[in-house]
JSON list of C-alpha atoms in Angstrom, two decimals:
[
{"chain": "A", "resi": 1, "resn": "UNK", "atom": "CA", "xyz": [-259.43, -51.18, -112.63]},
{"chain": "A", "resi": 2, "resn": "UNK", "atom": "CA", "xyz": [-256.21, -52.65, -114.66]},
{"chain": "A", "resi": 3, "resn": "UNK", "atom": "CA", "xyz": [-254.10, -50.39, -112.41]},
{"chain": "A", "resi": 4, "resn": "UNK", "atom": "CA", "xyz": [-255.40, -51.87, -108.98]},
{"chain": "A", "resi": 5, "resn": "UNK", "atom": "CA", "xyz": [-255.49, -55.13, -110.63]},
{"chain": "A", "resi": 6, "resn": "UNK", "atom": "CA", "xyz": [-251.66, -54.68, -111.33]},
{"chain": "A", "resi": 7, "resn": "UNK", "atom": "CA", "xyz": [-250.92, -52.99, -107.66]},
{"chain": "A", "resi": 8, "resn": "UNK", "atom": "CA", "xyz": [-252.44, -56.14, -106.13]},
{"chain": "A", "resi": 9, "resn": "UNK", "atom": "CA", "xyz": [-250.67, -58.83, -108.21]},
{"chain": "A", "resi": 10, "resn": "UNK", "atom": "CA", "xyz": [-247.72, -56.53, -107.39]},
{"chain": "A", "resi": 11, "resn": "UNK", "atom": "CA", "xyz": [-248.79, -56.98, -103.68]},
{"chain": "A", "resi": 12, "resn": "UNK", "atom": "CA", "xyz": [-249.42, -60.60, -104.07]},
{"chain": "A", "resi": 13, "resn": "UNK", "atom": "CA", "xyz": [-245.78, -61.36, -105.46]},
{"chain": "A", "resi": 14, "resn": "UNK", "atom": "CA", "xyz": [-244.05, -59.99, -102.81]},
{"chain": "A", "resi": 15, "resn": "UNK", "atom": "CA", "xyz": [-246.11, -61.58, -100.13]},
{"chain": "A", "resi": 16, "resn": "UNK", "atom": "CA", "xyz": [-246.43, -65.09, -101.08]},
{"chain": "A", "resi": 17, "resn": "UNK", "atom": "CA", "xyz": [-244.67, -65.05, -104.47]},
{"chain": "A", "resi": 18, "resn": "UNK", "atom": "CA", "xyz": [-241.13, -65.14, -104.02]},
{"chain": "A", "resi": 19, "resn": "UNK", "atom": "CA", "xyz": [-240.95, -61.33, -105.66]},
{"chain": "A", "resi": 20, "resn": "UNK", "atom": "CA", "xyz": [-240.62, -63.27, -109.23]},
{"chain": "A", "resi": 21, "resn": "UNK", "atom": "CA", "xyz": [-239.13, -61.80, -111.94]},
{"chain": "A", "resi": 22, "resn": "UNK", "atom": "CA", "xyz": [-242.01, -62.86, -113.98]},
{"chain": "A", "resi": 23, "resn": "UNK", "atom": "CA", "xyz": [-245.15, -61.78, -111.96]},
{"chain": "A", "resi": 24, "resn": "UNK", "atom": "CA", "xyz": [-243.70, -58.16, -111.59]},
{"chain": "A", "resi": 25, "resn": "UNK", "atom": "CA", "xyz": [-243.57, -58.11, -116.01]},
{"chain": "A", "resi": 26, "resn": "UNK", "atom": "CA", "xyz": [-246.84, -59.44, -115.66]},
{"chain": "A", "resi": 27, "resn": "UNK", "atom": "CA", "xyz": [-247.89, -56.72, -113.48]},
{"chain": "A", "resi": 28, "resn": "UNK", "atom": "CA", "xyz": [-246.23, -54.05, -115.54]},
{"chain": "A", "resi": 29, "resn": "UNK", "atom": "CA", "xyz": [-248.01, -55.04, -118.54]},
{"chain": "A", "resi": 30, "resn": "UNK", "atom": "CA", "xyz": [-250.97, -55.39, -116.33]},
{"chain": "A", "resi": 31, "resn": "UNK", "atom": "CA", "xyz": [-250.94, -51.52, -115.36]},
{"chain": "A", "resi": 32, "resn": "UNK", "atom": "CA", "xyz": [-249.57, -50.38, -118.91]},
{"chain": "A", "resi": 33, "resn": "UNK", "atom": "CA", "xyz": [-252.82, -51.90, -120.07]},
{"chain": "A", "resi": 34, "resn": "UNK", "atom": "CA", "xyz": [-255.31, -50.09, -117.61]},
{"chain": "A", "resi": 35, "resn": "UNK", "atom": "CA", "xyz": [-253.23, -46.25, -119.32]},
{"chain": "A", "resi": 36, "resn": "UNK", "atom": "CA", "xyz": [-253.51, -47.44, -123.22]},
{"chain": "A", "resi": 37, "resn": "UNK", "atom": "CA", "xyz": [-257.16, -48.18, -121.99]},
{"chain": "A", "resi": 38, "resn": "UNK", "atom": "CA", "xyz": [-257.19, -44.46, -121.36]},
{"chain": "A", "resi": 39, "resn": "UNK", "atom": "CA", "xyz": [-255.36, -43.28, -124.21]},
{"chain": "A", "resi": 40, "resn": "UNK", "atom": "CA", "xyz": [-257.83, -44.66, -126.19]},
{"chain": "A", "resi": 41, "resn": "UNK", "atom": "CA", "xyz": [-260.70, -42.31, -125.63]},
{"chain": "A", "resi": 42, "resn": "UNK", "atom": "CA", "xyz": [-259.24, -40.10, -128.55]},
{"chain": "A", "resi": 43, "resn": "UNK", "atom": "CA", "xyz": [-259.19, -42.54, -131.16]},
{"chain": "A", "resi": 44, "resn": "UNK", "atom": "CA", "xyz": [-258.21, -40.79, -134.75]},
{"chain": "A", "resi": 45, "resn": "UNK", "atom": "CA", "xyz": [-254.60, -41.83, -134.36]},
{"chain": "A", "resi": 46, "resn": "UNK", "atom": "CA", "xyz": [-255.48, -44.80, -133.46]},
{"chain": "A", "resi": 47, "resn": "UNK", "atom": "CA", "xyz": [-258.27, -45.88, -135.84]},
{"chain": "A", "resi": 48, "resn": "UNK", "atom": "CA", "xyz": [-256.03, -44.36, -138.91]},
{"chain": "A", "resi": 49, "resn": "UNK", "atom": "CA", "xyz": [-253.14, -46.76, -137.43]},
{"chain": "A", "resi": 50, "resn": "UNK", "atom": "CA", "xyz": [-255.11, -50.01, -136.56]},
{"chain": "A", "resi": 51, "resn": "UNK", "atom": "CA", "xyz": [-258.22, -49.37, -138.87]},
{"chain": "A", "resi": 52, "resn": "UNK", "atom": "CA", "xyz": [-262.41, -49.97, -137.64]},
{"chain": "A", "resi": 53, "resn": "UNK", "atom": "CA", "xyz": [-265.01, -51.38, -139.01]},
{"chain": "A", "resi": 54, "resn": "UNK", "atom": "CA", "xyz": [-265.10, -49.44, -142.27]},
{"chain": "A", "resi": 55, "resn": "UNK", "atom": "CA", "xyz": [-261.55, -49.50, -143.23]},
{"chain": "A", "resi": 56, "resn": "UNK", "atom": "CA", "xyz": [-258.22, -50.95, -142.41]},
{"chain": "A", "resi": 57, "resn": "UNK", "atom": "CA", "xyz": [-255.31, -49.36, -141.27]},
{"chain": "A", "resi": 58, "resn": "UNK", "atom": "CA", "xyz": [-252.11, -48.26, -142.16]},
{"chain": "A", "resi": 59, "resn": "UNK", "atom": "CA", "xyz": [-250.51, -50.42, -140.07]},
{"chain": "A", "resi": 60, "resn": "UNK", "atom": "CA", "xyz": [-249.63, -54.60, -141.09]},
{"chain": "A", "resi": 61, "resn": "UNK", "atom": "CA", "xyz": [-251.12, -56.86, -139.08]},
{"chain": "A", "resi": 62, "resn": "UNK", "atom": "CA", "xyz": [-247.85, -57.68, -137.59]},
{"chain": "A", "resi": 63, "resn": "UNK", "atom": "CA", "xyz": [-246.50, -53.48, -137.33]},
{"chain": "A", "resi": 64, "resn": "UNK", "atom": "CA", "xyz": [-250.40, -53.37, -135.64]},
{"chain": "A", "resi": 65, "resn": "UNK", "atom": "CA", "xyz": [-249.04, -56.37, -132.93]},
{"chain": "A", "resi": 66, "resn": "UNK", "atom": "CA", "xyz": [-245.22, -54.43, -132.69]},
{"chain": "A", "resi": 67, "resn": "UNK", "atom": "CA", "xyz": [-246.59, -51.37, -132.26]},
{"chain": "A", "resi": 68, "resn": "UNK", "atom": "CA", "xyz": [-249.07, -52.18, -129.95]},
{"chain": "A", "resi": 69, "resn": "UNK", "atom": "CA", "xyz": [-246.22, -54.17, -127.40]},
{"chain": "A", "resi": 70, "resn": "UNK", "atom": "CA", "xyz": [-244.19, -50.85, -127.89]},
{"chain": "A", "resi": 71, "resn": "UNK", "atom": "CA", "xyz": [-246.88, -48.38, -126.53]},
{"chain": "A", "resi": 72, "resn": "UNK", "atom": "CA", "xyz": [-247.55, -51.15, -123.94]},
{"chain": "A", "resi": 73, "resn": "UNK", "atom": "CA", "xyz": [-243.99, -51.13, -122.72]},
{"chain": "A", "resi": 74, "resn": "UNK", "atom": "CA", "xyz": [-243.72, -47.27, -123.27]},
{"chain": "A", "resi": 75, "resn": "UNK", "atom": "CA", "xyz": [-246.30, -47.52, -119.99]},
{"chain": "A", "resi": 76, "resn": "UNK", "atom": "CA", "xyz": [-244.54, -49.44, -117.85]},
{"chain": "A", "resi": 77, "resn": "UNK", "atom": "CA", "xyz": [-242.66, -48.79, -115.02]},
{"chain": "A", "resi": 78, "resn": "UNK", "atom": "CA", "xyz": [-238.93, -48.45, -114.34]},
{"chain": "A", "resi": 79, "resn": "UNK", "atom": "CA", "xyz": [-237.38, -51.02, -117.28]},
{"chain": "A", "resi": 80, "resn": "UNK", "atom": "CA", "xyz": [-233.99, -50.31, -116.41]}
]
Protein backbone atom coordinates (compact mmCIF):
# COMPACT_ATOMS: atom_id res chain seq x y z
CA UNK A 1 0.00 0.00 0.00
CA UNK A 2 3.06 2.51 0.99
CA UNK A 3 4.54 1.61 -2.41
CA UNK A 4 1.40 2.71 -4.55
CA UNK A 5 0.95 5.44 -2.17
CA UNK A 6 4.57 6.62 -3.10
CA UNK A 7 4.09 5.78 -7.09
CA UNK A 8 1.06 8.09 -7.01
CA UNK A 9 2.53 11.07 -5.10
CA UNK A 10 5.37 10.36 -7.56
CA UNK A 11 2.65 10.65 -10.31
CA UNK A 12 1.06 13.60 -8.75
CA UNK A 13 4.41 15.71 -8.67
CA UNK A 14 5.10 15.48 -12.04
CA UNK A 15 1.64 16.28 -13.21
CA UNK A 16 0.60 19.19 -11.27
CA UNK A 17 3.59 19.60 -8.95
CA UNK A 18 6.27 21.25 -10.65
CA UNK A 19 8.48 17.75 -10.32
CA UNK A 20 9.70 19.29 -6.75
CA UNK A 21 12.66 18.36 -5.31
CA UNK A 22 10.87 17.86 -2.13
CA UNK A 23 7.74 15.74 -3.03
CA UNK A 24 10.01 13.15 -4.90
CA UNK A 25 12.15 12.74 -1.06
CA UNK A 26 8.85 12.55 0.23
CA UNK A 27 7.93 9.87 -2.06
CA UNK A 28 11.16 7.99 -1.59
CA UNK A 29 10.72 7.83 2.01
CA UNK A 30 7.17 7.07 1.26
CA UNK A 31 8.09 3.70 -0.67
CA UNK A 32 11.22 2.94 1.64
CA UNK A 33 8.56 2.78 4.31
CA UNK A 34 6.03 0.32 2.56
CA UNK A 35 9.83 -2.38 2.25
CA UNK A 36 10.97 -1.81 6.13
CA UNK A 37 7.16 -2.61 6.61
CA UNK A 38 8.13 -5.90 5.04
CA UNK A 39 11.35 -6.43 6.55
CA UNK A 40 9.74 -6.46 9.61
CA UNK A 41 7.94 -9.74 9.55
CA UNK A 42 11.23 -11.38 10.98
CA UNK A 43 11.62 -9.42 13.94
CA UNK A 44 14.67 -10.91 16.27
CA UNK A 45 17.09 -8.38 14.85
CA UNK A 46 14.93 -6.01 15.20
CA UNK A 47 13.35 -6.47 18.66
CA UNK A 48 17.11 -7.17 20.11
CA UNK A 49 17.97 -3.63 18.38
CA UNK A 50 14.84 -1.48 19.24
CA UNK A 51 13.57 -3.61 22.27
CA UNK A 52 9.36 -4.76 22.92
CA UNK A 53 7.36 -4.76 25.50
CA UNK A 54 9.44 -6.84 27.88
CA UNK A 55 12.77 -5.35 27.43
CA UNK A 56 14.62 -2.53 25.84
CA UNK A 57 17.04 -2.59 23.31
CA UNK A 58 20.46 -2.28 22.60
CA UNK A 59 20.07 0.55 20.73
CA UNK A 60 19.81 4.57 22.46
CA UNK A 61 16.88 6.15 21.86
CA UNK A 62 18.61 8.44 19.54
CA UNK A 63 21.05 5.28 17.65
CA UNK A 64 17.12 3.66 17.59
CA UNK A 65 15.97 7.20 15.50
CA UNK A 66 19.66 7.13 13.32
CA UNK A 67 19.40 3.84 12.61
CA UNK A 68 16.04 3.71 11.72
CA UNK A 69 16.53 6.97 8.94
CA UNK A 70 19.56 4.82 7.70
CA UNK A 71 17.59 1.57 6.82
CA UNK A 72 14.91 4.02 5.55
CA UNK A 73 17.28 5.66 3.12
CA UNK A 74 19.08 2.25 2.45
CA UNK A 75 15.39 1.68 0.59
CA UNK A 76 15.19 4.37 -1.44
CA UNK A 77 15.67 4.87 -4.83
CA UNK A 78 18.54 6.24 -6.93
CA UNK A 79 20.26 8.93 -4.20
CA UNK A 80 22.90 9.83 -6.44
Amino acid sequence: MLEELGMRLHAKNRIGGGESGYLWLLAEAIRGAGRMARRAADRTELDKLYGDADCGGTLTKREQAEHFIRLLWEQSADLD
